[in-house]
Amino acid sequence: MVVSTISGSSPLSYSNGTTIPLSTFSSNSFVNVEKGDPVAFRSYWEKMREECTIEIKGDEWMSYFGDTNNLCWYMVPQMRDAILRLHDMVGNAVTKDKFLVLGTGSSQLYQALLYALSSLEPSDRPINVVAAAPYYSEYKDATDILQSRLFQWTGDAALYDKCEPYMEVVTSPNNPDGTLRVPVVNSGAKGKVIYDLAYYWPQYTPIIYEADHDVMLFTFSKCTGHAGSRIGWAFVTDIEVAKKMIRFVHLNSIGVSKESQIRAAKIIGVICDGYQNLKFIESDRLFFYYSKRLMKERWEKFKGAVEQSKVFTLTKYPTSYCHFNKDLSEQYPAFAWLKCVEGIEDGESYLEKLKIRTRGGKRFGVDTKYVRISMIGTDDEFIKLCTRLSNAKRE
């Protein structure tokens, strides 16, 4: 029997007895769907709690070093093997003949790449960093906060026409609108491309090909929902780029937490073991089946609420064949990208009046008619979101 994945959220309980309520909604509470905290899959991991349990003794994993025979010396062998096994199973990235670099989340690796790529060929002026709008809202701040003389945020890649070196960030599927992306810069200048593939996993989008690029970023957070572990990784073709990235991580955090690595490796192993040991691909014991079904249910409910409100329009996604699930499927992105109908100029302000907290289009390099809504929060948040959206009326 398949049990619906959309339900009220139970309290979050820890093994030490601490209990934290996930929801305390009232009619006056704001529904916060501005953040991208990926807790939607907690119900699955609650069922798999015992399988994912690890024990770390007081004398274990004390050293800075994980594997001194590896270029990425702070990465433990279990973490490396788990990542390679996962990609081999899902088929979403070519890993052969590439260097694997681990980071404290992909956010750290993004900055490490900016440093590595811009310092390979020193210039007398900062290299321009661009991404096609709507682009991930944190790219600009993550670039600018370093106040580097090597690179600078320049904005929309589609508008870039300078005859100067550049770095283009391609997020595919894109955050915020879920579309599949390719480079768009039209310039005769020499450029480098960073592929951010944080959401290229089967619960969000069909796996249509094995990504094979010189630089590819992935994150544990959006793959499994374990954002608190702060694990990200990159596949890099050029060993000099990999070395500079590792140097950045060394100076920034002296590696990546061994406890986080061991936990992440265990969880990835549980996912892969499920597919290796079960004969049927449609099972609630299989993580990607479960999480895709959850995302599909949420999107169906959300589309109904948006249609009933008649206040917003939604991005439309194509149906494609998924080589992992072996079926035709739509996309079910981690975020919904809404556009206001005629007469409403500011989507974020409009939804604020309905006590729905979102992130407006201006943060993503476009106008205020657009707004991003997280689809990966708690069940209670999502249910309340749909209720308030369906009751919205055009001003």
XYZ file of C-alpha atoms in Angstrom:
395
model
C 0.000 0.000 0.000
C 1.303 3.466 -0.903
C 0.766 6.052 1.799
C 0.400 9.696 0.749
C 3.551 11.703 1.354
C 1.627 14.934 1.950
C 0.713 15.006 5.615
C 1.050 17.075 8.759
C 4.588 17.411 10.104
C 5.408 15.618 13.327
C 7.932 17.120 15.762
C 11.614 16.735 14.950
C 13.067 14.340 17.544
C 16.743 13.707 18.260
C 18.349 10.672 19.895
C 19.262 12.738 22.990
C 15.575 13.359 23.710
C 15.397 16.903 22.279
C 12.160 17.618 20.417
C 11.665 20.630 18.141
C 8.222 21.391 16.629
C 8.450 21.857 12.868
C 5.284 23.900 12.672
C 3.334 26.251 14.928
C 0.998 27.723 12.311
C -1.908 29.967 13.146
C -4.028 32.226 10.954
C -1.583 35.068 11.697
C 1.592 33.091 11.026
C 3.688 33.735 7.940
C 4.358 30.826 5.623
C 8.064 31.163 4.911
C 8.742 29.736 1.460
C 11.523 32.239 0.794
C 14.265 29.922 2.014
C 15.473 26.804 0.255
C 15.798 24.552 3.297
C 15.330 21.026 1.827
C 13.457 19.318 4.693
C 10.697 17.864 2.481
C 12.318 14.419 2.454
C 12.492 14.062 6.244
C 9.588 11.588 6.245
C 11.668 9.173 4.149
C 14.753 9.450 6.353
C 12.616 9.013 9.441
C 11.693 5.562 8.118
C 15.343 4.806 7.330
C 16.685 6.096 10.650
C 18.192 2.796 11.826
C 19.855 2.003 8.500
C 21.550 5.421 8.528
C 22.822 5.320 12.095
C 26.574 5.633 12.541
C 28.830 5.506 15.591
C 31.983 7.576 15.873
C 34.184 6.811 18.854
C 36.163 9.446 20.721
C 39.511 8.460 19.222
C 38.318 8.267 15.593
C 38.735 10.836 12.803
C 40.889 13.172 14.870
C 43.335 14.127 12.105
C 43.073 16.922 9.534
C 43.966 14.309 6.930
C 41.595 11.867 5.277
C 43.723 10.208 2.585
C 47.262 11.433 2.013
C 47.463 9.400 -1.206
C 44.665 11.463 -2.737
C 45.063 14.907 -4.294
C 42.106 15.985 -2.144
C 43.955 14.969 1.027
C 41.182 15.842 3.513
C 38.572 13.621 1.801
C 38.140 10.201 3.427
C 38.053 7.150 1.101
C 34.472 6.296 2.158
C 33.257 9.691 0.947
C 35.062 9.419 -2.378
C 33.742 5.905 -3.029
C 30.168 6.859 -2.095
C 30.102 9.861 -4.450
C 31.465 7.863 -7.378
C 29.036 5.020 -6.674
C 26.079 7.409 -6.569
C 26.881 9.053 -9.907
C 27.561 5.693 -11.508
C 24.116 4.500 -10.374
C 22.149 7.635 -11.327
C 24.059 8.280 -14.546
C 23.923 12.064 -14.263
C 27.643 12.823 -14.593
C 30.770 11.436 -16.228
C 33.377 10.982 -13.495
C 36.133 9.145 -15.377
C 39.360 11.117 -15.912
C 38.208 13.889 -13.581
C 39.491 15.094 -10.221
C 37.058 15.018 -7.319
C 37.250 17.995 -4.944
C 35.257 18.035 -1.715
C 34.010 21.188 -0.020
C 31.974 22.430 2.926
C 28.881 22.696 0.750
C 28.946 23.706 -2.911
C 28.876 27.381 -1.822
C 32.479 27.080 -0.644
C 33.414 25.300 -3.861
C 31.832 28.070 -5.944
C 34.173 30.581 -4.333
C 37.064 28.141 -4.645
C 36.382 27.913 -8.377
C 36.261 31.685 -8.789
C 39.700 31.843 -7.206
C 41.100 28.870 -9.112
C 39.858 29.822 -12.570
C 40.727 33.516 -12.276
C 44.235 32.911 -10.921
C 45.316 30.473 -13.649
C 46.013 33.333 -16.054
C 46.559 36.503 -14.008
C 45.134 39.661 -15.553
C 45.624 43.361 -14.832
C 41.872 43.679 -14.249
C 39.222 41.493 -12.545
C 37.598 38.740 -14.619
C 33.856 39.271 -15.103
C 31.496 36.710 -13.531
C 28.105 36.355 -15.223
C 25.003 34.130 -15.212
C 21.869 34.278 -17.355
C 18.921 35.949 -15.618
C 17.010 34.778 -13.737
C 20.106 33.553 -11.918
C 20.580 32.129 -8.418
C 20.203 35.046 -6.028
C 23.286 34.221 -3.942
C 25.821 34.236 -6.795
C 26.235 38.012 -6.702
C 26.740 38.222 -2.927
C 28.989 35.135 -2.817
C 31.167 36.775 -5.488
C 31.194 40.318 -4.111
C 31.772 39.453 -0.450
C 35.319 38.309 -1.205
C 36.186 41.779 -2.572
C 38.704 40.100 -4.828
C 40.992 41.836 -7.278
C 40.850 38.684 -9.433
C 37.129 38.668 -10.312
C 33.939 40.726 -10.058
C 30.212 40.164 -10.488
C 28.999 41.667 -13.765
C 25.410 40.411 -14.068
C 23.306 38.899 -16.830
C 25.244 36.591 -19.155
C 22.737 37.172 -21.961
C 23.679 40.870 -22.007
C 27.438 40.364 -21.774
C 29.161 41.767 -24.863
C 32.516 42.923 -23.535
C 35.640 41.741 -25.270
C 37.130 40.771 -21.910
C 37.711 37.397 -20.195
C 34.730 36.073 -18.271
C 33.411 33.196 -16.177
C 29.834 32.091 -16.868
C 27.858 30.150 -14.260
C 25.321 27.773 -15.810
C 22.816 26.358 -13.317
C 20.907 23.428 -14.781
C 18.179 22.807 -13.768
C 18.120 26.490 -12.984
C 17.408 28.059 -9.622
C 14.903 29.798 -9.585
C 12.894 28.718 -12.644
C 13.823 25.029 -13.046
C 14.707 25.284 -16.739
C 17.571 23.333 -18.280
C 20.376 25.700 -19.229
C 23.349 25.992 -21.582
C 25.943 28.778 -21.886
C 24.553 31.953 -23.503
C 27.439 34.453 -23.580
C 27.921 35.822 -27.075
C 31.379 37.301 -26.974
C 34.616 36.853 -28.816
C 36.477 36.953 -25.514
C 37.939 33.917 -23.813
C 35.577 32.471 -21.201
C 35.316 29.647 -18.693
C 32.083 27.904 -17.700
C 31.062 26.627 -14.253
C 28.191 24.119 -14.356
C 26.173 24.154 -11.146
C 24.230 20.873 -11.215
C 22.821 21.017 -7.675
C 19.339 19.994 -8.864
C 20.292 17.472 -11.558
C 18.804 14.536 -9.612
C 15.882 12.257 -10.580
C 13.337 13.680 -8.097
C 13.558 17.104 -9.745
C 14.148 16.405 -13.415
C 14.508 13.527 -15.886
C 18.126 12.438 -16.275
C 18.426 13.054 -20.001
C 22.201 12.726 -20.398
C 25.437 12.201 -18.508
C 26.842 15.671 -17.890
C 30.442 15.835 -19.057
C 31.926 19.284 -18.498
C 35.290 20.625 -17.388
C 33.828 21.950 -14.133
C 30.712 20.499 -12.435
C 29.330 21.312 -8.991
C 27.055 19.052 -6.910
C 25.683 19.262 -3.381
C 24.575 16.696 -0.813
C 21.981 19.201 0.462
C 19.690 19.128 -2.555
C 20.380 15.499 -3.457
C 19.220 13.937 -0.173
C 17.958 16.899 1.874
C 20.774 16.763 4.454
C 21.722 20.438 4.227
C 23.061 20.488 7.796
C 25.947 18.177 6.909
C 27.456 20.859 4.617
C 28.907 18.577 1.974
C 29.477 19.531 -1.655
C 31.745 18.245 -4.392
C 33.120 19.201 -7.779
C 34.387 17.226 -10.740
C 37.242 19.056 -12.463
C 39.165 18.111 -15.607
C 42.230 20.334 -15.099
C 44.525 19.215 -12.270
C 45.817 22.779 -11.781
C 42.258 24.012 -11.182
C 41.706 21.154 -8.717
C 44.929 21.986 -6.853
C 43.986 25.652 -6.512
C 40.494 24.734 -5.281
C 41.967 22.418 -2.657
C 44.348 25.190 -1.614
C 41.368 27.542 -1.175
C 39.519 25.005 0.983
C 42.706 24.406 2.966
C 43.083 28.108 3.783
C 39.365 28.674 4.270
C 38.422 25.745 6.529
C 41.399 23.337 6.592
C 39.348 20.658 4.882
C 35.857 19.279 5.466
C 34.457 17.782 8.682
C 35.236 14.070 8.904
C 32.039 13.453 10.899
C 30.000 15.018 8.077
C 31.833 12.946 5.492
C 31.235 9.674 7.336
C 27.538 10.477 7.775
C 27.128 11.532 4.138
C 28.923 8.408 2.902
C 26.639 6.234 5.035
C 23.463 7.912 3.740
C 24.570 7.707 0.117
C 25.404 4.061 0.704
C 21.887 3.417 2.017
C 20.435 4.987 -1.166
C 22.631 2.893 -3.459
C 22.123 -0.320 -1.474
C 18.368 0.119 -1.861
C 18.585 0.041 -5.638
C 21.140 -2.765 -5.624
C 19.128 -5.038 -3.315
C 15.510 -4.411 -4.391
C 14.107 -5.950 -7.550
C 11.251 -3.499 -8.055
C 11.999 0.073 -9.100
C 8.698 1.389 -7.659
C 9.113 1.086 -3.934
C 8.871 3.502 -1.027
C 12.159 2.031 0.204
C 13.908 3.574 -2.800
C 14.868 7.177 -2.131
C 14.557 8.649 -5.605
C 11.220 6.911 -6.217
C 9.859 8.211 -2.918
C 11.199 11.752 -3.313
C 10.075 12.067 -6.935
C 6.569 10.935 -5.987
C 6.519 13.509 -3.193
C 7.614 16.283 -5.570
C 5.035 15.191 -8.160
C 2.222 15.273 -5.582
C 3.277 18.695 -4.401
C 3.437 20.113 -7.916
C 0.008 18.759 -8.794
C -1.510 20.366 -5.691
C 0.398 23.597 -6.241
C -0.676 23.927 -9.880
C -4.285 23.518 -8.776
C -3.909 26.286 -6.189
C -2.272 28.672 -8.679
C -4.944 27.969 -11.290
C -7.715 28.612 -8.760
C -6.190 31.940 -7.679
C -5.912 33.306 -11.246
C -3.279 35.717 -9.926
C -0.085 34.079 -11.229
C 1.192 32.078 -14.174
C 3.698 29.227 -13.902
C 6.695 28.144 -15.944
C 5.803 25.208 -18.218
C 8.173 22.252 -18.446
C 8.615 19.666 -21.213
C 8.186 15.913 -20.815
C 11.414 13.974 -21.361
C 12.676 10.427 -21.115
C 14.551 9.734 -17.871
C 17.413 7.267 -18.334
C 17.478 6.579 -14.600
C 13.777 5.902 -14.005
C 13.283 4.469 -17.517
C 10.116 6.499 -18.119
C 8.703 9.684 -19.614
C 8.420 12.371 -16.985
C 7.865 16.062 -16.382
C 10.151 18.188 -14.252
C 9.268 18.817 -10.610
C 11.695 21.595 -9.619
C 12.685 22.470 -6.069
C 11.297 25.980 -6.627
C 8.223 27.398 -8.332
C 8.770 30.507 -10.458
C 5.619 32.624 -10.600
C 4.737 35.656 -12.703
C 2.016 38.114 -11.731
C -0.924 38.652 -14.033
C -1.645 42.076 -15.524
C -2.253 44.719 -12.881
C 0.034 43.348 -10.164
C 3.525 44.836 -10.312
C 5.207 43.325 -7.248
C 4.648 39.631 -6.576
C 6.649 39.537 -3.355
C 4.649 42.419 -1.820
C 1.362 40.938 -2.998
C 2.083 37.586 -1.348
C 3.335 39.322 1.799
C -0.220 40.615 2.264
C -1.383 36.987 2.190
C 1.233 36.187 4.852
C 3.358 34.254 2.386
C 7.056 35.172 2.539
C 8.857 34.696 -0.775
C 11.913 35.935 -2.690
C 11.183 38.556 -5.342
C 12.434 38.692 -8.906
C 14.797 41.607 -8.321
C 17.097 39.297 -6.322
C 17.386 37.084 -9.412
C 18.196 39.874 -11.877
C 14.676 40.318 -13.302
C 11.688 42.563 -12.536
C 9.375 42.473 -9.530
C 6.532 40.728 -11.370
C 8.359 37.463 -10.688
C 8.656 35.604 -7.407
C 10.306 32.364 -6.252
C 8.582 29.897 -3.933
C 10.275 26.927 -2.272
C 8.659 23.547 -2.915
C 10.922 21.648 -0.496
C 9.843 22.893 2.934
C 7.780 21.055 5.554
C 4.401 19.474 4.785
C 2.617 21.971 7.024
C 4.222 24.921 5.235
C 3.272 23.500 1.863
C -0.344 22.760 2.805
C -0.795 26.244 4.258
C 0.848 27.774 1.182
C -1.582 26.049 -1.178
C -4.567 27.038 0.963
C -3.594 30.706 0.998
C -2.725 30.767 -2.688
C -6.021 29.169 -3.735
C -7.916 31.795 -1.700
C -6.010 34.703 -3.254
C -8.008 37.138 -5.321
C -6.860 39.553 -7.949
C -6.774 43.129 -6.674
